[in-house]
Amino acid sequence: MSFADFINSFNLKIVFTFLFLLSLHLISFAQDPYAIQLNRENGLPSNVIYSVFQDSQGFIWLTSDEGLTRYDGFEYKTYKSNDQTSLAGSVISEDKFGRIWYENFDGYIYYVEANELRMLNQNVPSGFLHYGLSDKYIFVCQQNGVDVFDLATLKLVKTVDIDLMYAESSKGKDNDFYILFNEGLVKIDTALNVTTTKYAFHTEETAKQLYGGSDFLYVVSKRNEKKTAYFFDTDLRFTHQLSIANPDFIQGSAFVDNQFWIHTPQGTFIVDTSGVVQNNGMACFAKSSISCVIKDRQNNYWISTTNDGIFLVPDFDTKLYTYNEFIPNRIEKSNGGFIVSSKRGELLELNYALQKKRIISSDPEKSEIYFLYCDTLKQQLFYSSKGFRAISNYDSSNTVFTDVAVKDICLIDDKYYAVAASGFGGLMLRSKDSLDNNSLWDEAFHKNVKTDSSVFALLKEKVRGKSVVYDPVLNLVYLAASTGLYKISPTIVKEIKWNGESFYASKLVLYNGQLVALSSKGNLYQINRYEKFEALNQKFKLNDFEIRLLKSYGSSIFFLSNQAIHRFDFKTRNHSIVETFVSTAEINDYVLHENWLLVLTNSGILTLNVDRNEAEKSTGIFHLNYMEMNGMKLDYLTPKEFSYTENSLNINFSLLDFGNTRHASVFYRLNPDALWQEVSPETRTLRFAALSPDEYSIAFKVNNQVQKQTITFTIHPPFWKQIWFLGLCCVLILLMGYAYYRWQISLLFRQIKLLREKIQLEKSLSQSILTSIKSQMNPHFFYNALNTIQAYIFTNDKKNASAYLSKFSKLTRMILEMSGKEKITLNEEINALTLYLELEQVRFSDDFDFVIHIDKSLDQEMIKLPSMLIQPYVENAIKHGLLHKKGEKKVELSFVYERGVLKVIIDDNGIGRKRSAELNKIKDEVHESFSSTANQKRLEILNRDSTSKISVAYFDKVDDYQNSFGTTVVAYIPIND
Amino acid sequence: MNLKAIIVDDEKMARVLLEGMLREYCPEVSILEACVDLPTGVKAIRKHKPDLVFLDIEMPGHSGLELLDFFDEQEVNFSIIFTTAYNQYAIQAFKLAAVDYLLKPIESDELIQAVERFKKNQQQKDYSILRQNLVPGNPKKIAIPTVNSIKFIETDKITHLKADGAYTHIHLKDHTKLTTSKSLKTLEHMLSGFNHFFRCHKSFIVNIHFVNEYVKSDGGSLIVNEKEEVQLSSEKSAELLELMGRM
C-alpha cells in the first residue's frame, strides 16, 4: 500500500475536504514520484528525448535531437555518421547480433556495429513508418512495399508488395511485423507469410498508432477522437476495446507494469487494464511532455520527455512533495499531521497526505528554525530560531524567551520537561495548567529556578546543552553537553565518563534504560546501566564519524550514514537500511509515521517506505568495455602476450547501476594474490602507466561481488632480461674472454717473435761484423800470402821473403786494429788498401799495376768511414775482373769529394762483369762472389740505422762494338762534417 | 819406385814451393810439368799420363774441381791431391769421398803422408762420389768401404753410427745396418761438415733428425728411428738438447 493509498483509505474525506477548501489559498504543491533528473545540465546531449531503450547488456540507449546516444550511468556516448540524413529519431531496438538499431524521422535506419554508426542500404522510405526486427529479417517500409533484409548479411531478400500509401503506423513485435491501415491490419510473420485482417475504425480517427502489449496489440488515435483504445491479439483478431477518457492528445503509449501509459504533452496517464486511471486520475510529471517510458532491469522507470530530459524513477511509490520556495528542515508529528519548519523561519502545518493545512507563522527576518518540538498532548509547539518560542494550540500567539537557546526538549512528567539549552541543562515547566501537580522534581526545580524566569530551572549551569533524555524507570535525566555527559537525578548531577574521560555527545536517545549516544564526532555508542560504553559503528559496518541525525521510535533507532537511513530494532536486533534515493547529505530531518519515513530535503519531502524490500534493487551490472594497450584497443576476452614496451594499459568498464544513490564501489586486483584496490568513483577507466613484466590476471569486484570477467595477459620481460639472452651474454663474455686470452697469447708470441728477430738481427749484425773482418782477412788471400812467403823462404830469397813478410805483418796488424773500431779515418783506409794492393802485386808479379788518386780537398785525417769498406770492391776487381785477363792488368782508385759525399771510384780494365759472371757460372754455384754478398749485407746493416745511406753503383765499360773493357764501381759515402 | 806428377797452380810462387818441397821430401816423385791453369793441366795430363796430379782449386777461369769434367770415368787413371789455401766447402767434399788434399801453406809431413798413402793404396780412385757431392742440391753421399766394395750412402739415411771395436756399424733409416772397417773417429771426421751428426757418446754418433725421445732414466739414452736405442753420455746431454732446440 502506497503512502497515498494509505492516506486515501484512512482519512480520505478529511483530506479531500481540506484539499478542496485550502488548495485555493495555499501555495501549490506537487507530488510526483521522486525522480533523478537527467538533463543537459548533467550531461544529457539534449533535453528533447524521443525514446529510451535498455539493451541486453544493460546499457541505456536513447534518441534525441542529437541522434543515438548510449548511457552507462557515467557518461553519454553519441553515435553519429556522415550518412545520417537527420539525427533525430526513435524506435531503438537490438537484434540478435547485439546491434542497436534506430530510425530517424526521415525513415532511414541506422545501426551501431563495432562501436560505430552505420547506415542500412535501403530504398527511399515511405515516411516515418517504424521498421521491425525478427531473428532473421529486418522489415523496412518503402514506397512500394515492405523490404525484407536478411539480418545477417543486410542484403535485400524480398520486397513484400503492399501499398503503403495509406499505412498509418507499423510495429515490429516478437519476430513479426504489423502494419496498421484505416481498414485493418497486415501482419508479415518471420516466414514472410502475409496475413490481412479488416477492421473498420472510425473515420474521424485519422492518426492512429499501433502499440504492442504483452501478447496483444492495441491501437490508439492521436487525437483520441473516440476516447477508445482497440485491442487485437497477435493473429490480428479484434478482442476488445477500452475507454480512455482523459487525454485529448496522445503522443505515445507503452504497456509497462501491466498498465497502459498514455503519454501526453502534460505528463503520462497510467491506466490499468480495466481502464482506471491511477494516481487519482492525474498525470504523472504533468509539467513535462512525455515521449517514452521503459522499466529497466533494476526496476527503475525511465521516463523520457521532449522538454525536460529524462526522469529516472527508482521507485514509483517514493514521492517527492514540494512546496515551492519552502525549504523544510525540521519536522514534528502534530495532532492530525505534521508541523514543518523551514530554513527561512516559516512554520507549516501539513495533513497526513502532506498537503498544506496552514502556515502557522513566518519570520519576517527569515531566521532559520533549528529546533522544533511538539507536545501533542498539550498541543504545544516549541521552536528555536532567534530566541526560543512556545506556541500553544499551534496558533500564532506565542511566548518568546529571547535569552534562551533551547537545543532539545524531553518530557519528564506532567509538570516538567527536561531541556538542553545554550548555557545550561535543566527543567522547564510544561504548562501553566499543570503547576498544581506534584512532581519528584519539584524540589530540584525550585532550588535551581532561573532568577529572571519562573519557567526554567538550571540543574547544570555553564554548559552548552545539546541533548536530553529522561529515564522514567530510574527517574534520571541524561544531559549531553559541551563539557561532557551527565546523569542528573533530582538531587545530584554526576558525569558519565568513558574510560575515565569526558564523553561529548550531540544526541541522546533512550530505549528501555539503554542509553544510545551519538558522539559529537559522529560515532554511535550504547551505554548500559552500568555506564559501560559499546561502540556501534562497526556493528553496523559503518566507518567512523559518519553517523548523524539519531532518532528513536519505539524500540527502533534511526540514524543517517553517508549512504542511507539505518534502522536498528532493539527488540528484534534487526538492522535494516532504507534507501533514500537522494544523498543523505541533503537530508535535513526526518520523521517516522507508520511505515513511512518522511524525509526532509532542500527540494521537498520524500516519502520512503521503511518496509520496502531492499532486494528489489539489485546491484548494478559490471561490464568491461575494452582494454587499451599503448593506445591500441584490444579485445579482452582472450589472453594476450605483450612485449616489455607494451606496458601502458587502460581498462574501460561500465557499472550499469541506475537509480542507486548508494553508489556501488568497484575494486580491482592485478593478480589473485594482490590486494583489492578501490577504483575512484569519478572514473570508469583504470590506467596503469608502466606495468612491469609479469603475468597478470586482473579481476574486478563490485561491492562484495567478484565479477566473472577477468583480463589475462602476460608482459614479457625485455629480451635482455630473458634467460636465453642472459645465457647468450654469458657465452659471449666467455668467448670474448677466450678471444682476449688468445689475443694476449698471440701478442706474447709476436713479442717473442720480435725478440727473436731482434736477436737474429743482432746475431746477423755480429756475424756481418765478423764477415767484414773475414772479408778484410779473406783466408784465401791470407793463406796464399803465407804460402808465398813459404815459397820465398824455401827458395832462399831472403830479401823478398823479408819485404813480403813485413808488408804482410803490417797489413794484418792494421786489420786487427781496425776490427775493434767501427769507423776509421780515410787515411787508414787508404794505407790498408795500398798494402793490400802491394801484396797482391807481388803475387801476380809483373803485369799487375795500380794507381790511387786522392782529391786534395779531402782531409784524410778527419773523414771517417766504416772500416775496410772499399777493400772488398778492390778484391772483386782483382779476382773477377783482372785475374782472368791476359796481359796488362790495372786498378785505378780515386777518392773524390762531391757535395757532402765521398765518392770512391774503383776502376779496372778487366774482363767486365758479364764475362766474369759467365765464367763464374761454369764454376760451381756455391762458389759465389764472396765479398759482394758479404758486402751487400754489411751495407744493409750500416744503412739500417742511418739516415744518410751508403750506396754502390756499378758501371760496365763497353766500346763501340759492345766489347767490355772493364768495370767501374762507385761507392757513395755520405760524410758528416 | 818413380812416380810421375804434374802440378796445376796459378800462382808462380806456389808452383815453385811445391816443386821444391817434392824434390826435397819426396824424391821418388818427378815433376813432369807445372801448369799455370786448368786447360794447360789437362793437356799435360793427356800428354804425360801422370800417376799423381797436384791440383790447386782456386784458379782464375776454371776451378781445379772442374778437372774431372774433362775426363771420362775410364780415362781417370791418375790420382789427384788437391791443394787449397782455404775452401771449407771443397774440403767437406773431399772428406766424404775420402779424397786426399793438402792445405797451403803445405806442411812437409802431410805432403809425405799423402804421397805415401798414394803409394800404399795405388788402386784406382773413384771420383764419381766427389763429383756427385759437388753438385749443389744433390743428396750428400758418403763413401763407405766394406769388405768387398765401397758403398755410397746418402747421409740423410743414416740414423746413427755405433762403434764396435775397430769397426763401425752404420744404422740406416730402413733399420738395416752396414759395417765398415773405418773407425768411428774417421767417420766422425768425414761427417764433420754436417751439423746434424752429433757424437753423443764415445761409441755413438747420432743423426739428430731421427731422435724421437730422450729417456732420462739409466743415465740418459735416446730413442732413434722409432725403436733404436742410442746411449747418451751425461756430459753431452745439455749440448745435444741445445743443438736440437736450435734445429
Coordinates of N, CA and C in Angstrom, one line a residue, chain A residues 79-212:
Chain A
Y79 N 26.4 8.4 -31.0 CA 27.0 7.8 -32.2 C 26.4 8.6 -33.4
K80 N 27.4 9.0 -34.2 CA 26.9 9.8 -35.4 C 27.7 9.2 -36.6
S81 N 27.1 9.5 -37.8 CA 27.7 9.1 -39.0 C 27.4 10.1 -40.1
N82 N 28.3 10.2 -41.0 CA 28.2 11.2 -42.1 C 27.0 10.8 -43.0
D83 N 26.5 9.6 -42.9 CA 25.4 9.1 -43.8 C 24.1 9.5 -43.3
Q84 N 24.0 10.1 -42.1 CA 22.7 10.4 -41.5 C 22.1 11.6 -42.2
T85 N 20.8 11.4 -42.6 CA 20.1 12.4 -43.3 C 19.6 13.4 -42.2
S86 N 19.2 12.9 -41.1 CA 19.0 13.8 -39.9 C 19.3 12.9 -38.7
L87 N 19.4 13.6 -37.6 CA 19.9 12.9 -36.4 C 18.7 12.4 -35.6
A88 N 17.7 13.3 -35.4 CA 16.6 12.9 -34.5 C 15.8 11.7 -35.0
G89 N 15.4 10.8 -34.1 CA 14.7 9.6 -34.5 C 14.2 8.9 -33.3
S90 N 13.8 7.7 -33.5 CA 13.2 6.9 -32.5 C 13.3 5.4 -32.8
V91 N 12.5 4.6 -32.1 CA 12.4 3.2 -32.4 C 13.8 2.5 -32.2
I92 N 14.3 2.5 -31.0 CA 15.5 1.8 -30.8 C 15.2 0.3 -30.5
S93 N 16.0 -0.6 -31.1 CA 15.9 -2.0 -30.8 C 17.2 -2.7 -31.0
E94 N 17.3 -3.9 -30.5 CA 18.5 -4.6 -30.6 C 18.3 -5.9 -31.3
D95 N 19.2 -6.3 -32.2 CA 18.9 -7.5 -32.9 C 19.7 -8.6 -32.2
K96 N 19.6 -9.8 -32.7 CA 20.2 -11.0 -32.0 C 21.7 -11.0 -32.1
F97 N 22.3 -10.1 -33.0 CA 23.7 -10.0 -33.0 C 24.2 -8.9 -32.1
G98 N 23.3 -8.3 -31.3 CA 23.7 -7.2 -30.4 C 23.9 -5.9 -31.0
R99 N 23.4 -5.8 -32.3 CA 23.5 -4.5 -32.9 C 22.3 -3.6 -32.4
I100 N 22.5 -2.4 -32.3 CA 21.5 -1.5 -31.8 C 21.0 -0.7 -33.0
W101 N 19.7 -0.7 -33.2 CA 19.1 0.0 -34.4 C 18.2 1.2 -34.0
Y102 N 18.2 2.1 -34.9 CA 17.2 3.2 -34.7 C 16.9 3.8 -36.0
E103 N 15.8 4.5 -36.0 CA 15.2 5.0 -37.3 C 15.1 6.5 -37.1
N104 N 15.6 7.3 -38.0 CA 15.4 8.7 -37.9 C 14.1 9.1 -38.5
F105 N 13.7 10.3 -38.2 CA 12.3 10.7 -38.6 C 12.1 10.8 -40.1
D106 N 13.2 10.7 -40.8 CA 13.0 10.6 -42.3 C 12.7 9.2 -42.7
G107 N 12.8 8.3 -41.8 CA 12.5 6.9 -42.2 C 13.8 6.1 -42.5
Y108 N 15.0 6.7 -42.3 CA 16.2 6.0 -42.6 C 16.7 5.2 -41.3
I109 N 17.2 4.1 -41.6 CA 17.6 3.2 -40.5 C 19.1 3.1 -40.3
Y110 N 19.5 3.1 -39.1 CA 20.9 3.1 -38.8 C 21.2 2.1 -37.7
Y111 N 22.4 1.6 -37.6 CA 22.7 0.6 -36.6 C 24.1 0.8 -36.1
V112 N 24.3 0.4 -34.8 CA 25.6 0.5 -34.3 C 26.3 -0.9 -34.3
E113 N 27.4 -0.9 -35.0 CA 28.1 -2.2 -35.0 C 29.6 -1.8 -34.9
A114 N 30.3 -2.6 -34.2 CA 31.8 -2.4 -34.0 C 32.0 -0.9 -33.5
N115 N 31.1 -0.5 -32.6 CA 31.3 0.8 -32.0 C 31.1 2.0 -33.0
E116 N 30.5 1.7 -34.1 CA 30.3 2.9 -35.0 C 28.9 2.8 -35.6
L117 N 28.4 4.0 -36.0 CA 27.0 4.0 -36.5 C 27.1 3.8 -38.0
R118 N 26.3 2.8 -38.5 CA 26.3 2.5 -39.9 C 24.9 2.7 -40.5
M119 N 24.8 2.8 -41.8 CA 23.5 3.0 -42.4 C 23.1 1.8 -43.1
L120 N 21.8 1.5 -43.0 CA 21.3 0.4 -43.8 C 21.1 0.8 -45.2
N121 N 21.5 0.0 -46.1 CA 21.4 0.3 -47.6 C 20.0 0.1 -48.0
Q122 N 19.1 1.0 -47.8 CA 17.7 0.8 -48.0 C 17.1 1.7 -49.2
N123 N 15.9 1.4 -49.6 CA 15.2 2.2 -50.6 C 14.7 3.4 -49.9
V124 N 14.2 4.3 -50.8 CA 13.6 5.6 -50.2 C 12.5 5.2 -49.3
P125 N 12.5 5.6 -48.1 CA 11.5 5.2 -47.2 C 10.1 5.9 -47.4
S126 N 9.1 5.2 -46.9 CA 7.8 5.7 -47.0 C 7.4 6.5 -45.8
G127 N 8.0 7.6 -45.6 CA 7.8 8.4 -44.4 C 8.3 7.7 -43.1
F128 N 7.8 8.2 -42.0 CA 8.3 7.6 -40.7 C 7.4 6.4 -40.3
L129 N 7.5 5.4 -41.0 CA 6.9 4.1 -40.5 C 8.0 3.3 -39.9
H130 N 7.6 2.7 -38.7 CA 8.6 2.0 -37.9 C 9.1 0.8 -38.7
Y131 N 10.4 0.5 -38.5 CA 10.9 -0.8 -39.0 C 10.6 -1.9 -38.0
G132 N 10.8 -3.1 -38.4 CA 10.6 -4.2 -37.4 C 11.8 -5.2 -37.5
L133 N 12.1 -5.8 -36.5 CA 13.2 -6.8 -36.5 C 12.7 -8.2 -36.1
S134 N 13.2 -9.2 -36.8 CA 13.0 -10.5 -36.3 C 14.4 -11.2 -36.2
D135 N 14.4 -12.5 -35.9 CA 15.7 -13.1 -35.8 C 16.3 -13.3 -37.1
K136 N 15.5 -13.2 -38.2 CA 16.0 -13.4 -39.5 C 16.1 -12.1 -40.3
Y137 N 15.1 -11.3 -40.1 CA 14.9 -10.2 -41.1 C 14.8 -8.8 -40.4
I138 N 15.0 -7.9 -41.3 CA 14.6 -6.5 -40.9 C 13.5 -6.1 -41.9
F139 N 12.4 -5.6 -41.4 CA 11.3 -5.2 -42.2 C 11.3 -3.7 -42.3
V140 N 11.4 -3.2 -43.5 CA 11.5 -1.8 -43.7 C 10.5 -1.3 -44.7
C141 N 9.7 -0.3 -44.3 CA 8.7 0.2 -45.2 C 9.3 1.2 -46.2
Q142 N 9.1 0.9 -47.5 CA 9.4 1.8 -48.5 C 8.2 2.1 -49.3
Q143 N 8.3 2.9 -50.3 CA 7.1 3.4 -51.0 C 6.4 2.3 -51.7
N144 N 7.1 1.2 -52.2 CA 6.4 0.2 -53.0 C 6.1 -1.1 -52.1
G145 N 6.3 -1.0 -50.9 CA 6.0 -2.2 -50.1 C 7.0 -2.3 -48.9
V146 N 7.1 -3.5 -48.4 CA 7.9 -3.8 -47.3 C 9.2 -4.5 -47.7
D147 N 10.3 -3.9 -47.6 CA 11.6 -4.5 -48.0 C 12.0 -5.4 -46.8
V148 N 12.3 -6.7 -47.2 CA 12.8 -7.6 -46.1 C 14.3 -7.8 -46.4
F149 N 15.1 -7.4 -45.4 CA 16.5 -7.6 -45.5 C 16.9 -8.8 -44.6
D150 N 17.9 -9.5 -45.1 CA 18.5 -10.6 -44.2 C 19.2 -9.9 -43.1
L151 N 19.0 -10.4 -41.9 CA 19.6 -9.8 -40.7 C 21.1 -9.9 -40.7
A152 N 21.5 -11.1 -41.1 CA 23.0 -11.4 -41.0 C 23.7 -10.6 -42.1
T153 N 23.3 -10.7 -43.3 CA 24.0 -10.1 -44.4 C 23.6 -8.6 -44.7
L154 N 22.4 -8.3 -44.2 CA 21.8 -6.9 -44.5 C 21.6 -6.7 -46.0
K155 N 21.3 -7.9 -46.7 CA 21.0 -7.8 -48.1 C 19.5 -7.9 -48.3
L156 N 19.0 -7.2 -49.3 CA 17.6 -7.2 -49.5 C 17.2 -8.6 -50.0
V157 N 16.2 -9.2 -49.3 CA 15.8 -10.6 -49.6 C 14.6 -10.6 -50.5
K158 N 13.7 -9.7 -50.1 CA 12.4 -9.7 -50.8 C 11.7 -8.4 -50.5
T159 N 10.9 -8.0 -51.4 CA 10.0 -6.9 -51.2 C 8.6 -7.4 -51.1
V160 N 7.9 -7.3 -50.0 CA 6.5 -7.7 -49.9 C 5.7 -6.6 -50.4
D161 N 4.9 -6.9 -51.4 CA 4.2 -5.9 -52.2 C 3.0 -5.5 -51.5
I162 N 3.1 -4.4 -50.8 CA 1.9 -3.8 -50.1 C 1.9 -2.3 -50.3
D163 N 0.7 -1.9 -50.7 CA 0.6 -0.4 -50.9 C 0.6 0.3 -49.6
L164 N 1.6 1.0 -49.3 CA 1.7 1.7 -48.0 C 1.3 3.1 -48.0
M165 N 0.6 3.5 -49.1 CA 0.2 4.9 -49.2 C -0.6 5.3 -48.1
Y166 N -1.5 4.4 -47.7 CA -2.4 4.8 -46.6 C -2.1 4.1 -45.3
A167 N -0.9 3.6 -45.2 CA -0.5 2.9 -43.9 C -0.4 4.0 -42.9
E168 N -0.9 3.8 -41.7 CA -0.9 4.8 -40.7 C 0.3 4.6 -39.7
S169 N 0.6 3.3 -39.5 CA 1.6 3.0 -38.5 C 2.1 1.6 -38.7
S170 N 3.3 1.4 -38.2 CA 3.8 0.0 -38.3 C 4.5 -0.4 -37.0
K171 N 4.7 -1.7 -36.8 CA 5.2 -2.1 -35.5 C 5.8 -3.4 -35.6
G172 N 7.1 -3.6 -35.2 CA 7.7 -4.9 -35.1 C 7.5 -5.4 -33.7
K173 N 7.1 -6.7 -33.7 CA 6.9 -7.2 -32.3 C 7.1 -8.7 -32.4
D174 N 7.9 -9.2 -31.5 CA 8.2 -10.7 -31.4 C 8.3 -11.4 -32.8
N175 N 9.3 -10.9 -33.5 CA 9.6 -11.6 -34.8 C 8.6 -11.3 -35.9
D176 N 7.6 -10.6 -35.6 CA 6.6 -10.4 -36.6 C 6.5 -8.9 -36.9
F177 N 5.9 -8.5 -38.0 CA 5.8 -7.1 -38.4 C 4.4 -6.8 -38.7
Y178 N 3.9 -5.7 -38.1 CA 2.5 -5.4 -38.3 C 2.4 -4.0 -38.9
I179 N 1.4 -3.9 -39.8 CA 1.1 -2.5 -40.4 C -0.4 -2.2 -40.2
L180 N -0.6 -1.0 -39.7 CA -1.9 -0.5 -39.5 C -2.4 0.4 -40.6
F181 N -3.6 0.0 -41.1 CA -4.3 0.8 -42.1 C -5.6 1.3 -41.5
N182 N -6.2 2.2 -42.1 CA -7.5 2.6 -41.6 C -8.5 1.5 -41.7
E183 N -8.3 0.5 -42.6 CA -9.3 -0.5 -42.8 C -8.9 -1.8 -42.1
G184 N -7.8 -1.8 -41.5 CA -7.4 -3.1 -40.9 C -5.9 -3.2 -40.7
L185 N -5.5 -4.4 -40.5 CA -4.1 -4.7 -40.1 C -3.5 -5.7 -41.1
V186 N -2.2 -5.6 -41.3 CA -1.4 -6.6 -42.1 C -0.3 -7.1 -41.2
K187 N -0.1 -8.4 -41.3 CA 1.0 -9.0 -40.5 C 1.9 -9.7 -41.4
I188 N 3.2 -9.5 -41.3 CA 4.2 -10.3 -42.0 C 4.9 -11.1 -41.0
D189 N 4.8 -12.4 -41.0 CA 5.5 -13.2 -40.0 C 6.9 -13.5 -40.4
T190 N 7.6 -14.2 -39.6 CA 9.1 -14.4 -39.8 C 9.3 -15.4 -41.0
A191 N 8.2 -16.1 -41.3 CA 8.3 -17.0 -42.5 C 7.9 -16.2 -43.8
L192 N 7.7 -14.9 -43.6 CA 7.3 -14.0 -44.6 C 5.9 -14.3 -45.2
N193 N 5.0 -14.9 -44.4 CA 3.6 -15.1 -44.7 C 2.9 -13.7 -44.4
V194 N 2.0 -13.4 -45.3 CA 1.3 -12.1 -45.1 C -0.1 -12.4 -44.7
T195 N -0.5 -11.8 -43.6 CA -1.9 -12.0 -43.1 C -2.6 -10.6 -43.1
T196 N -3.8 -10.6 -43.5 CA -4.5 -9.3 -43.6 C -5.8 -9.5 -42.8
T197 N -6.2 -8.5 -42.0 CA -7.4 -8.5 -41.3 C -8.1 -7.2 -41.6
K198 N -9.4 -7.2 -41.8 CA -10.1 -6.0 -41.9 C -10.7 -5.6 -40.6
Y199 N -10.6 -4.3 -40.3 CA -11.3 -3.8 -39.1 C -11.7 -2.3 -39.5
A200 N -12.9 -2.0 -39.2 CA -13.4 -0.6 -39.5 C -13.2 0.3 -38.4
F201 N -12.2 1.1 -38.4 CA -12.0 2.1 -37.4 C -12.9 3.3 -37.8
H202 N -13.1 4.1 -36.8 CA -13.9 5.3 -37.1 C -13.2 6.2 -38.1
T203 N -13.9 6.8 -39.0 CA -13.2 7.6 -40.0 C -12.6 8.8 -39.4
E204 N -13.1 9.3 -38.2 CA -12.5 10.5 -37.6 C -11.1 10.2 -37.1
E205 N -10.9 9.0 -36.8 CA -9.7 8.6 -36.1 C -8.6 8.6 -37.2
T206 N -8.0 9.8 -37.4 CA -7.2 9.9 -38.6 C -5.7 9.5 -38.4
A207 N -5.3 9.7 -37.2 CA -3.8 9.4 -36.9 C -3.7 8.3 -35.9
K208 N -3.9 7.1 -36.3 CA -3.9 6.0 -35.4 C -2.5 5.5 -35.2
Q209 N -2.2 5.0 -34.0 CA -0.9 4.4 -33.8 C -1.1 3.0 -33.3
L210 N -0.2 2.2 -33.7 CA -0.2 0.8 -33.3 C 0.8 0.6 -32.2
Y211 N 0.4 0.0 -31.1 CA 1.3 -0.2 -30.0 C 1.3 -1.7 -29.6
G212 N 2.4 -2.2 -29.0 CA 2.5 -3.6 -28.6 C 2.3 -3.7 -27.1

